[in-house]
Coordinates of C-alpha atoms and ligand atoms in Angstrom, one line a residue:
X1 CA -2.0 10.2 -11.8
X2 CA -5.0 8.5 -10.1
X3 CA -6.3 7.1 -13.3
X4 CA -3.1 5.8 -14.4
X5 CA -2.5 4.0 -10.7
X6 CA -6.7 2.8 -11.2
X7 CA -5.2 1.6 -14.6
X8 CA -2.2 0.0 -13.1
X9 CA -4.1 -2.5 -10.4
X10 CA -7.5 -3.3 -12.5
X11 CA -4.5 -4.1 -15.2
X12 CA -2.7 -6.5 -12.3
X13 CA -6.2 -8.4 -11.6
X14 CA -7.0 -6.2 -8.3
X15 CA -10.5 -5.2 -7.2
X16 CA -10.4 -1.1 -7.7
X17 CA -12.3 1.8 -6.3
X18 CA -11.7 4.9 -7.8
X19 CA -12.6 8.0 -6.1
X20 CA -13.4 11.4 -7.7
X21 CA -15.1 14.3 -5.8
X22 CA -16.5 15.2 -9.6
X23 CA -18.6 12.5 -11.4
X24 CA -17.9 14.2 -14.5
X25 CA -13.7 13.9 -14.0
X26 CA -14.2 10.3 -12.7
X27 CA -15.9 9.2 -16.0
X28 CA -13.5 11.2 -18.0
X29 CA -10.6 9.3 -16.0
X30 CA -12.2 6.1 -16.9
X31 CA -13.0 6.5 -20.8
X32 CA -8.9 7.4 -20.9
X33 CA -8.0 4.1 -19.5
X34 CA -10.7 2.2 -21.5
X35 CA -9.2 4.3 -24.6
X36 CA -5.8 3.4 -23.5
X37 CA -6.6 -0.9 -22.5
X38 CA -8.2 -0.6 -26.0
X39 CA -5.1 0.7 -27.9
X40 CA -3.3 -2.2 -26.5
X41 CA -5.7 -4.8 -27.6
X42 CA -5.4 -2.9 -31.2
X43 CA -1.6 -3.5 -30.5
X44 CA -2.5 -7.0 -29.7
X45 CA -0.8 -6.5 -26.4
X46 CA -3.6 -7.3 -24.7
X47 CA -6.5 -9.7 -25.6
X48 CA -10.1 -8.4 -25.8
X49 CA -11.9 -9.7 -23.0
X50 CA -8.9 -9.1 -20.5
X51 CA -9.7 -5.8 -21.4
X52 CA -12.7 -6.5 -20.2
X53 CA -12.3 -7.8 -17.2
X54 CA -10.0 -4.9 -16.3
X55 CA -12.6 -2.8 -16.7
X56 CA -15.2 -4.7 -14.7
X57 CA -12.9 -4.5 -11.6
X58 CA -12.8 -0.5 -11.8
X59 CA -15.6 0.7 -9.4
X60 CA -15.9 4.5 -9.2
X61 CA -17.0 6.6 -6.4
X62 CA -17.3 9.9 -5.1
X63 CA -17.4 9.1 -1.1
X64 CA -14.8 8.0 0.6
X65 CA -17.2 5.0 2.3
X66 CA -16.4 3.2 -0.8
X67 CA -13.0 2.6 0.4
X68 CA -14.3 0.8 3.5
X69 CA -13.1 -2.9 2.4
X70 CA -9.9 -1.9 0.8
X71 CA -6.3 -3.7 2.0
X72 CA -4.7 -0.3 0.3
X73 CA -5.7 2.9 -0.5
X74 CA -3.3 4.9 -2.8
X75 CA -4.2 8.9 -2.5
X76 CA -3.6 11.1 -5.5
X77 CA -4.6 14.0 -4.6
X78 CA -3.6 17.8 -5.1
X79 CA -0.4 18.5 -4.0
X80 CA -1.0 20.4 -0.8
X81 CA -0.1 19.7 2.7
X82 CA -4.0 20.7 4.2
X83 CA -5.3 19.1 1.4
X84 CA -3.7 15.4 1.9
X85 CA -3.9 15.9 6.1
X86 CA -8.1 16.7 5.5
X87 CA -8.1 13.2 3.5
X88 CA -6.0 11.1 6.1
X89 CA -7.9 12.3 8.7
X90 CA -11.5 11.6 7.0
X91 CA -10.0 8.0 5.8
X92 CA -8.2 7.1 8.4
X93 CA -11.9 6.6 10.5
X94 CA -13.4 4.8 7.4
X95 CA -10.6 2.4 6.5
X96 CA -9.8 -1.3 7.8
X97 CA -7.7 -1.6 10.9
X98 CA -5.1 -3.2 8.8
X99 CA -5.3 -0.9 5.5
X100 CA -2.3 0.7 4.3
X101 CA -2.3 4.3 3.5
X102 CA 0.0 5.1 0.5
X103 CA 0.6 8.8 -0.8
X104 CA 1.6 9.8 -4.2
X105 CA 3.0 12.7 -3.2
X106 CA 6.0 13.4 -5.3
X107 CA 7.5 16.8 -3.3
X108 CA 5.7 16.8 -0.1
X109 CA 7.1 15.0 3.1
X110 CA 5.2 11.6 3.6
X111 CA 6.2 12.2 7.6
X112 CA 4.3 15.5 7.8
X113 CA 1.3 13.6 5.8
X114 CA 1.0 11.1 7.9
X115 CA 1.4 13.1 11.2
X116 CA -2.4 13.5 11.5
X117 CA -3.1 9.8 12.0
X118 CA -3.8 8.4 15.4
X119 CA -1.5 5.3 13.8
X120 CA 1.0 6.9 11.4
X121 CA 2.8 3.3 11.3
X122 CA 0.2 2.5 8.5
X123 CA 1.8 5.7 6.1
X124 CA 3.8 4.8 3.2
X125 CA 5.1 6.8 0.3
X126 CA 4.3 5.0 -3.4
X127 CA 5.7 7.5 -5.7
X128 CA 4.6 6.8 -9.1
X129 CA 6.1 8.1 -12.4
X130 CA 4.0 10.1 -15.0
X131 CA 2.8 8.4 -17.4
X132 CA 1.9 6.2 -14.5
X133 CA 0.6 3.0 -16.5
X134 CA 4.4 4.0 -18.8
X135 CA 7.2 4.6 -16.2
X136 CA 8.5 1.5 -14.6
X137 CA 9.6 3.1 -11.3
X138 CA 7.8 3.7 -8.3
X139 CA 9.6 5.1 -5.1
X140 CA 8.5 3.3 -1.6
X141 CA 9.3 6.1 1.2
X142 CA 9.6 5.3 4.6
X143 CA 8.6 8.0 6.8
X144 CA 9.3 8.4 10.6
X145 CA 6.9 6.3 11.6
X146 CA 6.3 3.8 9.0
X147 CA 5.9 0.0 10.0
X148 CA 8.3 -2.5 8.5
X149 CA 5.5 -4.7 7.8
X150 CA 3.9 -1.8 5.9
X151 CA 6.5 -1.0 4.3
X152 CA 7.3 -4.1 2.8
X153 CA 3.7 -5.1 1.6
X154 CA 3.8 -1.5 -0.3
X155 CA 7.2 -2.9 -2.2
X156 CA 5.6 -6.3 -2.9
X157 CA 2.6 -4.6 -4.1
X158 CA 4.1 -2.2 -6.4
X159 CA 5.8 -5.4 -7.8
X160 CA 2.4 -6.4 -8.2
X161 CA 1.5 -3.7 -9.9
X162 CA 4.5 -4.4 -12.6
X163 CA 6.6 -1.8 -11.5
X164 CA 10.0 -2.1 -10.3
X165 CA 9.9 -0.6 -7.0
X166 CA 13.2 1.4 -5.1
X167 CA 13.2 1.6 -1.0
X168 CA 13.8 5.4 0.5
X169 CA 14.0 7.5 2.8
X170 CA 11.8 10.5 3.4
X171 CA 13.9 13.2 2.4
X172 CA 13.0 16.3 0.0
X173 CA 12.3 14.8 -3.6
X174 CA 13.3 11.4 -2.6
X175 CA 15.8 10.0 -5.3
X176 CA 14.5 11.0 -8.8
X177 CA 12.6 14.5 -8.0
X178 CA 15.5 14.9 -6.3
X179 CA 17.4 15.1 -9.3
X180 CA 15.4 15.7 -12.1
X181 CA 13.6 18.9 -10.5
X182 CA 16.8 20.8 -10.4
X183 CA 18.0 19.0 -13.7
X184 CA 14.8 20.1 -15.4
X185 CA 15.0 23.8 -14.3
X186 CA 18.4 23.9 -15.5
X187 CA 17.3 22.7 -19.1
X188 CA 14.7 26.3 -19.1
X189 CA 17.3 28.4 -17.5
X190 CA 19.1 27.1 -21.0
X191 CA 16.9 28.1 -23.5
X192 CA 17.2 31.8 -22.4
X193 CA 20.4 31.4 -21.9
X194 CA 22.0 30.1 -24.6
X195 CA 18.8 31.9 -26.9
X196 CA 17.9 28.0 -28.0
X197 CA 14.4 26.9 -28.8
X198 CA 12.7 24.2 -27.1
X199 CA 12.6 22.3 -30.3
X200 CA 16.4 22.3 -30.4
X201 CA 16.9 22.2 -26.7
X202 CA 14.4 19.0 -26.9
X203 CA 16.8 17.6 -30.0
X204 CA 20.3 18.4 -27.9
X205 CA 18.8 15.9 -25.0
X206 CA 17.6 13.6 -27.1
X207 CA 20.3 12.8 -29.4
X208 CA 23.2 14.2 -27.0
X209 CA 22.2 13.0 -23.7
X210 CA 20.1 9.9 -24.6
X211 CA 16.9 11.1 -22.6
X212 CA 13.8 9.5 -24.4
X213 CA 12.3 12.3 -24.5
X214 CA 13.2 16.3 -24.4
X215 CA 13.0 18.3 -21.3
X216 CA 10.3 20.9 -22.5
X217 CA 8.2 17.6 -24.1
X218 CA 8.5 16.1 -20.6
X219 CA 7.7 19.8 -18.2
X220 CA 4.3 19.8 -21.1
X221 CA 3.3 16.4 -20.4
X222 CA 4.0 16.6 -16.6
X223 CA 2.6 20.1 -16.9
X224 CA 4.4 23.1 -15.5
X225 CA 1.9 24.3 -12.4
X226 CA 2.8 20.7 -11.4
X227 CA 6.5 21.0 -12.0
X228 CA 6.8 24.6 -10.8
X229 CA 4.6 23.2 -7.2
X230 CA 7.3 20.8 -6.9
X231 CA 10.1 23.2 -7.1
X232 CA 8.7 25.6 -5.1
X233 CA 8.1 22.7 -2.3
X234 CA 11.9 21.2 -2.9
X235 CA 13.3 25.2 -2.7
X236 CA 11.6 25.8 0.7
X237 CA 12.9 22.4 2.2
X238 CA 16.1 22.6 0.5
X239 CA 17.2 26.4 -0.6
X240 CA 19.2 25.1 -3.7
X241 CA 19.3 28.1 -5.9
X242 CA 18.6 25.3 -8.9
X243 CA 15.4 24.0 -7.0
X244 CA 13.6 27.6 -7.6
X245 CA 11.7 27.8 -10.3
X246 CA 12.6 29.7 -13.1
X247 CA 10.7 32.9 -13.8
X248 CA 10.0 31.5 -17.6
X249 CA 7.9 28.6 -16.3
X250 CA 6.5 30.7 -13.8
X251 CA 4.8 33.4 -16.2
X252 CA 4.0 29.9 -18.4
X253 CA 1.8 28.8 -15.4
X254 CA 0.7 32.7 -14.9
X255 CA -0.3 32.6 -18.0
X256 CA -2.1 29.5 -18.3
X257 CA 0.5 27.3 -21.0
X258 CA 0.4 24.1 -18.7
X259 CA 1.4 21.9 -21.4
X260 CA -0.5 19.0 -23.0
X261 CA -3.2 19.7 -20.4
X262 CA -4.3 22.9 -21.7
X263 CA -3.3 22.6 -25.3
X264 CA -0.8 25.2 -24.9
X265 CA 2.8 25.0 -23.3
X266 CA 6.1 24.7 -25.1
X267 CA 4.4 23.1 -27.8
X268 CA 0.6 23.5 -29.0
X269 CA -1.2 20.3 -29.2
Ligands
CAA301 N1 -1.6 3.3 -20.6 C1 -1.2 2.5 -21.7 N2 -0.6 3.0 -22.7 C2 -0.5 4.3 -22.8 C3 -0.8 5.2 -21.8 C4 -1.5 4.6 -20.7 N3 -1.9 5.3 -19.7 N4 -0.5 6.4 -22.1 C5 0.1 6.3 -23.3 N5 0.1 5.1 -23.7 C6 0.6 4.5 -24.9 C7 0.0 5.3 -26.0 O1 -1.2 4.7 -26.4 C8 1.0 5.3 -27.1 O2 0.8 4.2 -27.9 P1 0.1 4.5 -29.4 O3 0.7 5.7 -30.0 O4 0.3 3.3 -30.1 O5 -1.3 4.8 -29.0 C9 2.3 4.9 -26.3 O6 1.9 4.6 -25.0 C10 3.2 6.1 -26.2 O7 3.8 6.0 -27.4 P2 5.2 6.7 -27.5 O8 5.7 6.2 -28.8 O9 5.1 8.1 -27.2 O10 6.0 5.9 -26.4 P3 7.5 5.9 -26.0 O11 8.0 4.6 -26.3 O12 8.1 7.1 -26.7 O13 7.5 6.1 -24.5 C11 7.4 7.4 -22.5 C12 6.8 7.1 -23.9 C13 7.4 6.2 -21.7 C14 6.5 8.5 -21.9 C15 8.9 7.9 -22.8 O14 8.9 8.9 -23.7 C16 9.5 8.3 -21.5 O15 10.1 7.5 -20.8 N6 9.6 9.6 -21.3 C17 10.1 10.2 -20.0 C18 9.0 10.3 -19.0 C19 9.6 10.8 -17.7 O16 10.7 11.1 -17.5 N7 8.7 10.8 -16.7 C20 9.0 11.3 -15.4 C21 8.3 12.6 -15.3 S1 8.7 13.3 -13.7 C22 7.6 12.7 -12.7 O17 6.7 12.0 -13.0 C23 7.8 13.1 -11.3 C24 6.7 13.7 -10.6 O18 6.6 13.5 -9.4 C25 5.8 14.6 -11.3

């Protein structure tokens, strides 16, 4: 998701930092989006040396003083509560007086994030939509504490960003996880269910439901540790029966059949 967001601002004309721990990931991260600016220029969606230049405003880095100058810094990082409050805390020192910090956090609550800054005001949620550089939305969360002014400049910039942007609150899923999470475990519980394969589950959505793509395409591509750490969050907030899990994705992340990630979920790739 970091890649796609890096992807997202050098694409809007913004001076970008992207920060990896690992090297080797960062310059992975970057050869995607130079494969992906490419394929557009090959689409004639975008010309050459705007490529370019999109490229020349991505700066990687692997310390977190890198982020010193930024008006924004978008966090993207594993999906656990101690993991995001060690960042905020480490940033928060680092940062501008007047930077906004935005979490991508998709099933966590951005109030809790944010509790561990001495001026939680500066916390917004920026939810973006995998494929990030693909999915229109993005979900601006208030939290508790958030400041209007905040608030608004993280709409106007995920405008800026081409997205259209939603205002909401900071409640379990937000609006589309929300939904989708429960919708999605549903479509598993399904296929055992109604003994369907995913290929034909994936067909029924598609053609009978009008989703552009099928639910077990979508849980590969998302990948299901992802999807199944979402649940599990969304279950433990919100004890919805539908929100748990189900034990075929489970022994799918047990297993190791992530999806698109690891060549292996539904589908091989
Ligand atoms: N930047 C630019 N282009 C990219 C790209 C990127 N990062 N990633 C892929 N592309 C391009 C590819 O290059 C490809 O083009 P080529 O084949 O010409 O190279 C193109 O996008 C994708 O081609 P498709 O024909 O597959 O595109 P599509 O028109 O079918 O749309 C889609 C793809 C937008 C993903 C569409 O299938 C879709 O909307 N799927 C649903 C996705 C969805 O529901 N996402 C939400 C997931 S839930 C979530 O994210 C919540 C969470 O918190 C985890």
């Amino acid at each position: 998701m970091g890649a796609g967001i890096a992807q997202l601002a050098i694409e809007a004309g913004l001076e970008t930092v992207g920060r990896e721990v690992d090297p080797a990931r960062a310059e992975a991260a970057r050869g995607r989006i130079e494969h992906f600016l490419t394929r557009k220029v090959e689409k004639g969606q975008l010309e050459a040396p705007a490529r370019d230049a999109a490229i020349a405003r991505l700066r990687l880095a692997s310390g977190l003083g890198d982020l010193a100058d930024c008006d924004v810094v978008i966090e993207a990082a594993f999906e656990e509560l101690a993991v995001k409050h060690e960042l905020f805390r480490e940033l928060e020192p680092v940062v501008r007086e007047d930077a906004i910090l935005a979490t991508n956090t998709s099933a966590l609550s951005v109030t809790e994030i944010a509790s561990v800054l001495e001026r939680p005001e500066r916390a917004v949620g920026m939810h973006f939509f995998n494929p990030a550089p693909l999915m229109p939305l993005v979900e601006i969360v208030r939290a508790e504490r958030t400041a209007d002014e905040v608030f608004e400049r993280a709409y106007d910039l995920g405008r800026t960003l081409g997205k259209t942007p939603i205002r909401c609150g900071d409640t379990p899923g937000f609006v589309v996880n929300r939904v989708l999470i429960p919708l999605l475990n549903d479509c598993v519980r399904v296929l055992d269910e109604a003994g369907v394969t995913p290929a034909d589950l994936d067909t029924g959505m598609k053609h009978g439901a009008g989703w552009p793509m099928g639910p077990c395409e979508l849980l590969d591509l998302v990948g299901a540790d992802v999807h199944v750490h979402a649940s599990e969050a969304l279950y433990d907030k919100l004890r919805e029966p539908r929100m748990a899990p189900p034990a075929r994705l489970v022994r799918m992340v047990q297993a190791g059949k992530l999806g698109r990630k690891s060549g292996e979920g539904f589908y091989t790739y």
